[in-house]
Short mmCIF file of N, CA and C in Angstrom, two decimals:
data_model
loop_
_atom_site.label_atom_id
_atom_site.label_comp_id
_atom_site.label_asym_id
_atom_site.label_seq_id
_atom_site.Cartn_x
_atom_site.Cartn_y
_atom_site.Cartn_z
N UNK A 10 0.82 -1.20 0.00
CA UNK A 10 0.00 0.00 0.00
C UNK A 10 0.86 1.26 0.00
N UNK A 11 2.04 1.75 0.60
CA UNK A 11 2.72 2.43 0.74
C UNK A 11 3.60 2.51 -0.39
N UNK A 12 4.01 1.87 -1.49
CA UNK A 12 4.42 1.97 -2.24
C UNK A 12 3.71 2.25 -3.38
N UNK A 13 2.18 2.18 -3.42
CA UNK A 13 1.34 2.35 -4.03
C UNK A 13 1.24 3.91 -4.38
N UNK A 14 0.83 4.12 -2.82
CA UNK A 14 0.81 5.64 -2.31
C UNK A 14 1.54 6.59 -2.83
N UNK A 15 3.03 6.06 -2.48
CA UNK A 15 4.49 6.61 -3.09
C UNK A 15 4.20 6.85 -4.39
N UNK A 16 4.16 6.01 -5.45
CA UNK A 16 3.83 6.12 -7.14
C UNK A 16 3.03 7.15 -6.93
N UNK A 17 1.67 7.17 -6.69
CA UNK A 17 0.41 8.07 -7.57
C UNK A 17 1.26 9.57 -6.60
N UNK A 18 1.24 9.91 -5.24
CA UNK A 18 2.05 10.74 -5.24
C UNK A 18 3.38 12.04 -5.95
N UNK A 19 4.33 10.52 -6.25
CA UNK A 19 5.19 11.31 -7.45
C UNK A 19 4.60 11.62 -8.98
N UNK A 20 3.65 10.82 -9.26
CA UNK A 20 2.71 11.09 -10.82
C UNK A 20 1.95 12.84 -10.33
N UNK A 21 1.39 12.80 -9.06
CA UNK A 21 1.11 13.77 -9.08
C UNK A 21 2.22 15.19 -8.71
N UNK A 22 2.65 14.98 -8.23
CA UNK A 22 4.16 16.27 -8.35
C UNK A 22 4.88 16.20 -9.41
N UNK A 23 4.67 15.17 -10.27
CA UNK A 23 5.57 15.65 -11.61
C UNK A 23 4.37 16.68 -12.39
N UNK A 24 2.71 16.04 -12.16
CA UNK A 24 1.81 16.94 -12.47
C UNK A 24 1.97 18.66 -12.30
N UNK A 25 1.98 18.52 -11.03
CA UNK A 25 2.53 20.19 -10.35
C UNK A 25 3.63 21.02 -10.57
N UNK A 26 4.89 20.04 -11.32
CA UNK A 26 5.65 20.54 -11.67
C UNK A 26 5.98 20.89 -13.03
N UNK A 27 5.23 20.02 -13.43
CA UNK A 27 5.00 20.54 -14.80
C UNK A 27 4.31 21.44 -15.47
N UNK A 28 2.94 22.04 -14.61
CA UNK A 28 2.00 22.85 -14.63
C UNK A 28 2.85 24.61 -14.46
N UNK A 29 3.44 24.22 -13.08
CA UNK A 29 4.56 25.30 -13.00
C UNK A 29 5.63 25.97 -13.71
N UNK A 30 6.36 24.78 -14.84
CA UNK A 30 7.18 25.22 -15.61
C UNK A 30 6.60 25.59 -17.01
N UNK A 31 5.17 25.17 -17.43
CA UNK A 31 4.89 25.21 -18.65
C UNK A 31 4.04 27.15 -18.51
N UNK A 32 4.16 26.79 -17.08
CA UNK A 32 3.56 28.29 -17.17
C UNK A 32 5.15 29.20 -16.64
N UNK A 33 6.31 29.19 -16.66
CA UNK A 33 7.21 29.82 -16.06
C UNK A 33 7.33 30.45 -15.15
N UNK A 34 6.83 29.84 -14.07
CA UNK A 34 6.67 30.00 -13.07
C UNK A 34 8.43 29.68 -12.13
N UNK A 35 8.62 30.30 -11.35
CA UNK A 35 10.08 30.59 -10.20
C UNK A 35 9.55 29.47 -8.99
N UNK A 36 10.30 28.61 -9.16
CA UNK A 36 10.68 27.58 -7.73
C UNK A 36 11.94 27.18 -7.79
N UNK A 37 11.72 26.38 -6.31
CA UNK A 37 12.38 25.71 -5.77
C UNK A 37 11.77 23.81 -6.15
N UNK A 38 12.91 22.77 -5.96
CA UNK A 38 11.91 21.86 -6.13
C UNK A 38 12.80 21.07 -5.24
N UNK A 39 12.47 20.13 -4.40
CA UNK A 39 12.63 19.21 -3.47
C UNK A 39 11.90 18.42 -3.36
N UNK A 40 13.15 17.10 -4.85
CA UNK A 40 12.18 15.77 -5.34
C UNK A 40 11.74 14.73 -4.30
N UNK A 41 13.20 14.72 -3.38
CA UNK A 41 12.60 13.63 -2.15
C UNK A 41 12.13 13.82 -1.41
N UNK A 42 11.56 15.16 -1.16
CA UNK A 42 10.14 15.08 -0.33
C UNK A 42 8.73 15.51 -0.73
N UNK A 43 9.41 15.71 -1.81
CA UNK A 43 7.96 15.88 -3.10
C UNK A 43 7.44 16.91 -2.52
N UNK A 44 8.14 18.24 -2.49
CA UNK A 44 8.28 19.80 -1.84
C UNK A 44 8.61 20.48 -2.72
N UNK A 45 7.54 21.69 -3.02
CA UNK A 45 8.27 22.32 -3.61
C UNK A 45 7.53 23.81 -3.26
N UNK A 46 8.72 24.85 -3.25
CA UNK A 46 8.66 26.12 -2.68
C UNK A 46 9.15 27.67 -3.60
N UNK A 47 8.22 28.34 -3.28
CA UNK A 47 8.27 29.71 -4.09
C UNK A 47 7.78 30.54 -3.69
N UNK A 48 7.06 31.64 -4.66
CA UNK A 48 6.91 32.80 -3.49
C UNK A 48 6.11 33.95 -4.94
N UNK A 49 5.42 34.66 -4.38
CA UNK A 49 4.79 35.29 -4.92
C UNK A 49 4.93 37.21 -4.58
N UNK A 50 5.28 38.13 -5.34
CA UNK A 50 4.73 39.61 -4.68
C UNK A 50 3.76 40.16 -4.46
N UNK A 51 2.77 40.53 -3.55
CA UNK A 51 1.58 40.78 -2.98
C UNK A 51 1.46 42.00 -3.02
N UNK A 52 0.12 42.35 -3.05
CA UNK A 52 -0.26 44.03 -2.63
C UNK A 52 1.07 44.84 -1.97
N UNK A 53 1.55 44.32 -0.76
CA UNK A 53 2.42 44.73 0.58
C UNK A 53 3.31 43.68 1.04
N UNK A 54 2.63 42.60 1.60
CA UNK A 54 3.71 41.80 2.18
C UNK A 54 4.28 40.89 1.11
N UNK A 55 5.71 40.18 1.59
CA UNK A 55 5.51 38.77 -0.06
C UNK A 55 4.78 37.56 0.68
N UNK A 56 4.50 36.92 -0.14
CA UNK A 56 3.77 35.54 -0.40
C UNK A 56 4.61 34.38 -0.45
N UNK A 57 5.45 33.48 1.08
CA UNK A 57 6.04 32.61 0.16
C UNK A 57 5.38 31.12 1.06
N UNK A 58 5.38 30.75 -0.10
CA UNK A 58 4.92 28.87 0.27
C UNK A 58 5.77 27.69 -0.18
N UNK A 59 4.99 26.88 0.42
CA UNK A 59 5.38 25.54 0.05
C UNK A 59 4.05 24.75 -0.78
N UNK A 60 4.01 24.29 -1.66
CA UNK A 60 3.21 22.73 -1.99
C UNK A 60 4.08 21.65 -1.44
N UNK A 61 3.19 20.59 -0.86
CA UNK A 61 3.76 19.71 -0.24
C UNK A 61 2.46 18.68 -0.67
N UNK A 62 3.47 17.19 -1.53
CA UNK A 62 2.74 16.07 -1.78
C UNK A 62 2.51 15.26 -0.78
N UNK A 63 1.46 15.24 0.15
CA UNK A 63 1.75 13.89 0.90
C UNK A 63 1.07 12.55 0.22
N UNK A 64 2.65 11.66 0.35
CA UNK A 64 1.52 10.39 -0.07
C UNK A 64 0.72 9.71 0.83
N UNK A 65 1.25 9.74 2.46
CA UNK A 65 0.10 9.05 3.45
C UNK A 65 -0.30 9.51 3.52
N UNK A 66 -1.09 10.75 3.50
CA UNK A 66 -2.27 10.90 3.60
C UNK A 66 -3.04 11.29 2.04
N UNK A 67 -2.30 11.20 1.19
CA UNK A 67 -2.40 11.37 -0.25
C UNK A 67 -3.46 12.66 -0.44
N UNK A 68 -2.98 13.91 -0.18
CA UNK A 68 -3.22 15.17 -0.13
C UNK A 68 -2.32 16.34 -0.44
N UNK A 69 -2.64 17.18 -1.86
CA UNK A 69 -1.18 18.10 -1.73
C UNK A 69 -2.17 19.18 -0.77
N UNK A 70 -0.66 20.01 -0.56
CA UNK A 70 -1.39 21.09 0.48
C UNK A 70 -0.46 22.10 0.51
N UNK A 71 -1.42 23.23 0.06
CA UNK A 71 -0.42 25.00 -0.37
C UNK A 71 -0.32 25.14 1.31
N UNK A 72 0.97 25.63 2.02
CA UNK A 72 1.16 26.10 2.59
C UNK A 72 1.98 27.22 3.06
N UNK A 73 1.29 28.31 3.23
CA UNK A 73 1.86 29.90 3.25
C UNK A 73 2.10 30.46 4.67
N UNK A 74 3.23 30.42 5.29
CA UNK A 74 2.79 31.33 6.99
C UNK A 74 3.31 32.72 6.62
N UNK A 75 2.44 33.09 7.22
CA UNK A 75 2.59 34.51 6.95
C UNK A 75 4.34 35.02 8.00
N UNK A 76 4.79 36.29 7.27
CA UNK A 76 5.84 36.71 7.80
C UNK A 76 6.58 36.99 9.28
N UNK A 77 5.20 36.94 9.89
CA UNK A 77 5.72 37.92 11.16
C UNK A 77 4.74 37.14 12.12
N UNK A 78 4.97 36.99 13.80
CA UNK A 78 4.09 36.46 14.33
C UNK A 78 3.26 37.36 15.10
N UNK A 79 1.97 36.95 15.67
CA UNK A 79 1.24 37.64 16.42
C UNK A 79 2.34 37.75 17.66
N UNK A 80 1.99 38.97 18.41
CA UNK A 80 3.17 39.18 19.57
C UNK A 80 1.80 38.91 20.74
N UNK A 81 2.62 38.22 22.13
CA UNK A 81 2.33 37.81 23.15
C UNK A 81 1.14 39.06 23.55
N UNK A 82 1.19 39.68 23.41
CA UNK A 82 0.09 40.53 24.08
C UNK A 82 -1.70 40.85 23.09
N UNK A 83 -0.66 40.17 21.93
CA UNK A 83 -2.33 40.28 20.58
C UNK A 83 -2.82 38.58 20.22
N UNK A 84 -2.06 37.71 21.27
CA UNK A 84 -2.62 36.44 21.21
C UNK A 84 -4.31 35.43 20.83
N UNK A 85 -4.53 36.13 22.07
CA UNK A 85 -6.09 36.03 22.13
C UNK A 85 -7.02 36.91 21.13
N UNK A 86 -6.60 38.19 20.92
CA UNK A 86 -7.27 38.98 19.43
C UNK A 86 -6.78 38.31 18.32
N UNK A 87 -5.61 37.87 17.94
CA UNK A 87 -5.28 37.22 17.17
C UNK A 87 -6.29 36.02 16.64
N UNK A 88 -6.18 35.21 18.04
CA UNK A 88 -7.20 34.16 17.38
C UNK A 88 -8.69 34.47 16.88
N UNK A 89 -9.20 35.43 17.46
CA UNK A 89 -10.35 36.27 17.31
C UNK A 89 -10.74 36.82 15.65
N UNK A 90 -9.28 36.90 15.15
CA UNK A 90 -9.04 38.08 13.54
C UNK A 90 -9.15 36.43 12.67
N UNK A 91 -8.23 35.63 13.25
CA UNK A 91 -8.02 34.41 12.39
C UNK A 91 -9.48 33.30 11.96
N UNK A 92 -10.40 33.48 12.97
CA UNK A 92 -11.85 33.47 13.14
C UNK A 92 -12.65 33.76 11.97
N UNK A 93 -12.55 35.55 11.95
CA UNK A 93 -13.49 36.38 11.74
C UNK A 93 -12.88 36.37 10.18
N UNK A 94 -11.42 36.11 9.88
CA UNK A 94 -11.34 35.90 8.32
C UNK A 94 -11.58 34.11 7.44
N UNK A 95 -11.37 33.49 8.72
CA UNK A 95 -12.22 32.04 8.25
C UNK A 95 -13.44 31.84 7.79
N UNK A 96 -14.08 32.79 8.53
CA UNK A 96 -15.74 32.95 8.15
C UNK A 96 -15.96 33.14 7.09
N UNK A 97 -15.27 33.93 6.30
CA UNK A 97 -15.67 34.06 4.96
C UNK A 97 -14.89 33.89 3.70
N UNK A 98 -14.19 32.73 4.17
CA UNK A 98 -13.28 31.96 3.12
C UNK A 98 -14.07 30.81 2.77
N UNK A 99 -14.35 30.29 1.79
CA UNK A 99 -14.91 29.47 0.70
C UNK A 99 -13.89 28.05 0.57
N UNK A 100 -12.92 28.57 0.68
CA UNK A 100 -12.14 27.66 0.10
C UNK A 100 -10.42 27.65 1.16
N UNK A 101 -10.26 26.59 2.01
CA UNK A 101 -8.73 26.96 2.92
C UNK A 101 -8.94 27.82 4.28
N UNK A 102 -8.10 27.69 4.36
CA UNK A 102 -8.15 28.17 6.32
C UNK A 102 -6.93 29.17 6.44
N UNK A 103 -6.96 29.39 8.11
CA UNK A 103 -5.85 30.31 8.36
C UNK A 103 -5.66 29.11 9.36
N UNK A 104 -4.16 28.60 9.67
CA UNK A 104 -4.00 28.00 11.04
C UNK A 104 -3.35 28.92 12.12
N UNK A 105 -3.93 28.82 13.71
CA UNK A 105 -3.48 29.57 14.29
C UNK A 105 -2.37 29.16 15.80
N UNK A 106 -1.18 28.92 15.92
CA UNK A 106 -0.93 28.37 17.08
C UNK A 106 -1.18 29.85 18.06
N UNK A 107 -1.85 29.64 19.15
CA UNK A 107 -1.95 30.60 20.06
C UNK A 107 -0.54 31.07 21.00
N UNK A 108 0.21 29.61 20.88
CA UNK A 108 1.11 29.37 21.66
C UNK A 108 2.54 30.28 21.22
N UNK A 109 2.78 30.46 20.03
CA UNK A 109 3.70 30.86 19.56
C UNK A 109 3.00 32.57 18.81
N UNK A 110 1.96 32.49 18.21
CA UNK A 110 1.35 33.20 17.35
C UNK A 110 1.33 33.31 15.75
N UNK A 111 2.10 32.11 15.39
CA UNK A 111 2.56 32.09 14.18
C UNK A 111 1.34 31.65 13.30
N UNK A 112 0.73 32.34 11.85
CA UNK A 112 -0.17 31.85 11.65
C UNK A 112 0.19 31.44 9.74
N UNK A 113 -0.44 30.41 9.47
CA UNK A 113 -0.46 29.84 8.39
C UNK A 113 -1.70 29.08 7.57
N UNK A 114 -1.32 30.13 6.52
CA UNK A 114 -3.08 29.57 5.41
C UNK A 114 -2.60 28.30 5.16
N UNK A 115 -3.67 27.25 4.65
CA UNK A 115 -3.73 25.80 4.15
C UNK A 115 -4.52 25.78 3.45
N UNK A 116 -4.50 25.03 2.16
CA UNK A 116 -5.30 24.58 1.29
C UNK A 116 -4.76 23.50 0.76
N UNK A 117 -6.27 22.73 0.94
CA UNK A 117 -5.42 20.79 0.34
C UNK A 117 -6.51 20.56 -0.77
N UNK A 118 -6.13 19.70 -1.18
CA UNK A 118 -7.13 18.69 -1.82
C UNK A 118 -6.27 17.62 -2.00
N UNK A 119 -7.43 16.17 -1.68
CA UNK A 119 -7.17 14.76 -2.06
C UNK A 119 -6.96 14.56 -3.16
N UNK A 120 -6.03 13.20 -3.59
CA UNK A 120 -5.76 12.45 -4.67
C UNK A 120 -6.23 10.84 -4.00
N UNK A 121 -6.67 10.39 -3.69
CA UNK A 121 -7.14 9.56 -3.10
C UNK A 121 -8.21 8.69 -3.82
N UNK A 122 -7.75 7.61 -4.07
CA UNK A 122 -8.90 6.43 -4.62
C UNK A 122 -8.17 7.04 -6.23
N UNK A 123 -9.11 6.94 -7.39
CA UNK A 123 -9.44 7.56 -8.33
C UNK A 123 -9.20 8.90 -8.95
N UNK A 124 -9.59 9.25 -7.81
CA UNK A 124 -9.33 11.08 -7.95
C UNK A 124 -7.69 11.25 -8.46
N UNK A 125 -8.14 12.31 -9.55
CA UNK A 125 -7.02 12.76 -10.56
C UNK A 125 -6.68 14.10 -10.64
N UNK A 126 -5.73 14.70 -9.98
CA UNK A 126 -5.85 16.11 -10.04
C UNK A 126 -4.94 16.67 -11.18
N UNK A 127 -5.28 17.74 -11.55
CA UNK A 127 -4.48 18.04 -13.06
C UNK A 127 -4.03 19.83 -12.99
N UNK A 128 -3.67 20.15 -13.90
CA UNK A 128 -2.79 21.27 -14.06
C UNK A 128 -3.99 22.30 -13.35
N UNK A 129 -4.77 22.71 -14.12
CA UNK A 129 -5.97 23.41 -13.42
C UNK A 129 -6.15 23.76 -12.13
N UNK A 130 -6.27 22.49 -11.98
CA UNK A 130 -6.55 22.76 -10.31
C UNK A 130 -5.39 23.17 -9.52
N UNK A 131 -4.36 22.84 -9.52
CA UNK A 131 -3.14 23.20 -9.36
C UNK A 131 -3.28 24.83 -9.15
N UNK A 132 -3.41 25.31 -10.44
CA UNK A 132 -3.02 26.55 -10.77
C UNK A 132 -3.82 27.31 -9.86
N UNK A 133 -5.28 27.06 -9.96
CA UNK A 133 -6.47 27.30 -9.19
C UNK A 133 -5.99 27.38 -6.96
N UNK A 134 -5.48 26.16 -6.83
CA UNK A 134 -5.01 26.65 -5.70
C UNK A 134 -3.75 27.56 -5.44
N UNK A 135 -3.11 27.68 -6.40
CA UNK A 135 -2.05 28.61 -5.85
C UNK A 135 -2.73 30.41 -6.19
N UNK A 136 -3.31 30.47 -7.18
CA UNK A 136 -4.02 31.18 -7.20
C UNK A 136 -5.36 32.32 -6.11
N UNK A 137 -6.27 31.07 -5.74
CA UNK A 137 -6.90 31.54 -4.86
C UNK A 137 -5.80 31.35 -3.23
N UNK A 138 -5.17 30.82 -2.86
CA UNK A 138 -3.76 31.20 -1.94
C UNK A 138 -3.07 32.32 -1.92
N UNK A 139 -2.89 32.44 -2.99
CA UNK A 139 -2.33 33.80 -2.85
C UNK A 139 -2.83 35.04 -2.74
N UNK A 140 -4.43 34.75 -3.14
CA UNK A 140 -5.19 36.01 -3.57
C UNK A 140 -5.74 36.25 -1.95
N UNK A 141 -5.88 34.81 -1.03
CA UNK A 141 -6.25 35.17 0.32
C UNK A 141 -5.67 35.77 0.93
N UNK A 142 -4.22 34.78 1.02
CA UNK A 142 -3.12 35.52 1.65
C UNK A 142 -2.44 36.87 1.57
N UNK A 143 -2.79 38.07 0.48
CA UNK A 143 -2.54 38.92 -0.19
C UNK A 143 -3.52 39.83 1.00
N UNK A 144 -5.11 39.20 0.52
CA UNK A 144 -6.00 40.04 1.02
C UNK A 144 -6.08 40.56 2.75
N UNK A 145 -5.56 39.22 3.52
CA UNK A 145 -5.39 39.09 5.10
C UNK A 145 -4.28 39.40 5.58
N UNK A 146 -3.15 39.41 5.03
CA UNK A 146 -1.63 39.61 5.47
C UNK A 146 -1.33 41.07 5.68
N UNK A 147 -1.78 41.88 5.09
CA UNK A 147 -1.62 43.41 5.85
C UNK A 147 -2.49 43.56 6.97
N UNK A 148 -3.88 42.96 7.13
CA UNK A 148 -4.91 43.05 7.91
C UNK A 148 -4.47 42.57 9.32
N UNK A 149 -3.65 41.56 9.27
CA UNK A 149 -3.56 40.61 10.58
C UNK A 149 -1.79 41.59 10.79
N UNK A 150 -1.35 41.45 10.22
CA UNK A 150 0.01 42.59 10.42
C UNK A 150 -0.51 43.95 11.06
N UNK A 151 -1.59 44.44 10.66
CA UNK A 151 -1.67 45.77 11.43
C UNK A 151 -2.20 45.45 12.44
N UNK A 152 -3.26 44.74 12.68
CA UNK A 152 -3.63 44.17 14.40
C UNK A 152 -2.14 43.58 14.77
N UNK A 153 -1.01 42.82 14.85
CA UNK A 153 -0.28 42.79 15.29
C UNK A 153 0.47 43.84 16.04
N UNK A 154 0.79 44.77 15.06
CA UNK A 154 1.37 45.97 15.36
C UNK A 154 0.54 47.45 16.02
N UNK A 155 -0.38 47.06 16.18
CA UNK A 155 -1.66 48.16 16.41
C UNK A 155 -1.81 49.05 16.13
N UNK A 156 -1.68 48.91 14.16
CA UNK A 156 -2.29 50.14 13.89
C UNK A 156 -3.73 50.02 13.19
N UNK A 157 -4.37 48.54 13.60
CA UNK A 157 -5.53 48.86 13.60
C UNK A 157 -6.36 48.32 15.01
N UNK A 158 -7.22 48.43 14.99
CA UNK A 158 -8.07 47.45 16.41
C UNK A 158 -9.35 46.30 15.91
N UNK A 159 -8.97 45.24 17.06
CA UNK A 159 -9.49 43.97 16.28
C UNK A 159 -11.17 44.74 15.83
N UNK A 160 -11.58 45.67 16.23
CA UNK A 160 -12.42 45.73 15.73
C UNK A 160 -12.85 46.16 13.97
N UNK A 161 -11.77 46.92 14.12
CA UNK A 161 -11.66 47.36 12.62
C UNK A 161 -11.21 46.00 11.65
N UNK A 162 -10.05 45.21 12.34
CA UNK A 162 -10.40 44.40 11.48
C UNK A 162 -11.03 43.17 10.88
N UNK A 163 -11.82 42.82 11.84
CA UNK A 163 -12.98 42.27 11.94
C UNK A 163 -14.64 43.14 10.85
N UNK A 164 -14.60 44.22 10.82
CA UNK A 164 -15.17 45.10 10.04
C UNK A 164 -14.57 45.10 8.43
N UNK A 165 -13.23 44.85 8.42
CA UNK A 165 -12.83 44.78 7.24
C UNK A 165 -12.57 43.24 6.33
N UNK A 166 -12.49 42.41 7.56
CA UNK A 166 -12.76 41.29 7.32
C UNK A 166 -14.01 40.65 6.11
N UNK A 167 -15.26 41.23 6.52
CA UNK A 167 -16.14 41.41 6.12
C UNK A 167 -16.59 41.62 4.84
N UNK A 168 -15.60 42.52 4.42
CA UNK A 168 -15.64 43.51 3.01
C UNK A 168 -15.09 42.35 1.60
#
């Protein structure tokens, strides 16, 4: 089973990587862990991630942490902002450790059974990833730094 896993795995990161180069797209690629990392310029902050193939759990998954962490005293608002911009995401999350403050968007989708994922979709998640992460990453940076208040951005959240 694990070797099974392993195959459709690498079929699918040669997928992703090929999607990436046919569009000339800037990475990094790290074949033996079927990782691969880049980075995008945003409104303000940069954008950089990882795609990561897993074959046990046979799921790729965009992962972006944002630059800077929530500081010990915006902990608890923090988790509050990370909330209030989950609510109205469609598609991926924000993860939040309270403990550290460090926060990081996720977006997966399965390859599992049958399921065939292809250039498209690919493109589609790095796409809407970046377009989140673009939209929330000044937002949760200025509640960090307080130049806004969770209320405002919770209000802007919204928008």
């Amino acid at each position: 089973m694990a070797e099974t896993n392993m195959k459709k795995a690498k079929e699918v990161y040669s997928t992703l990587v090929g999607m990436l180069e046919k569009r000339g797209w800037s990475f990094d690629r790290h074949d033996s862990e079927l990782v691969i990392s880049s980075g995008v310029k945003g409104d303000d902050l940069p954008i950089e991630f990882i795609v990561v193939v897993n074959a046990k759990q046979q799921v790729v998954e965009f992962l972006s942490r944002l630059p800077f962490d929530m500081p010990a005293s915006k902990r608890v608002e923090g988790a509050v902002a990370v909330c209030a911009a989950n609510d109205g995401l469609c598609d991926g999350s924000f993860d939040y450790n309270i403990e550290n403050g460090k926060i990081t968007f996720r977006l997966t989708s399965s390859y599992c059974g049958e399921t065939v994922l292809g250039e498209e979709l690919f493109e589609y998640m790095i796409l809407v990833a970046s377009a989140t992460v673009d939209k929330y990453n000044d937002k949760l940076f200025n509640l960090a730094t307080n130049a806004i208040t969770l209320a405002k951005f919770i209000e802007e959240a919204k928008q």
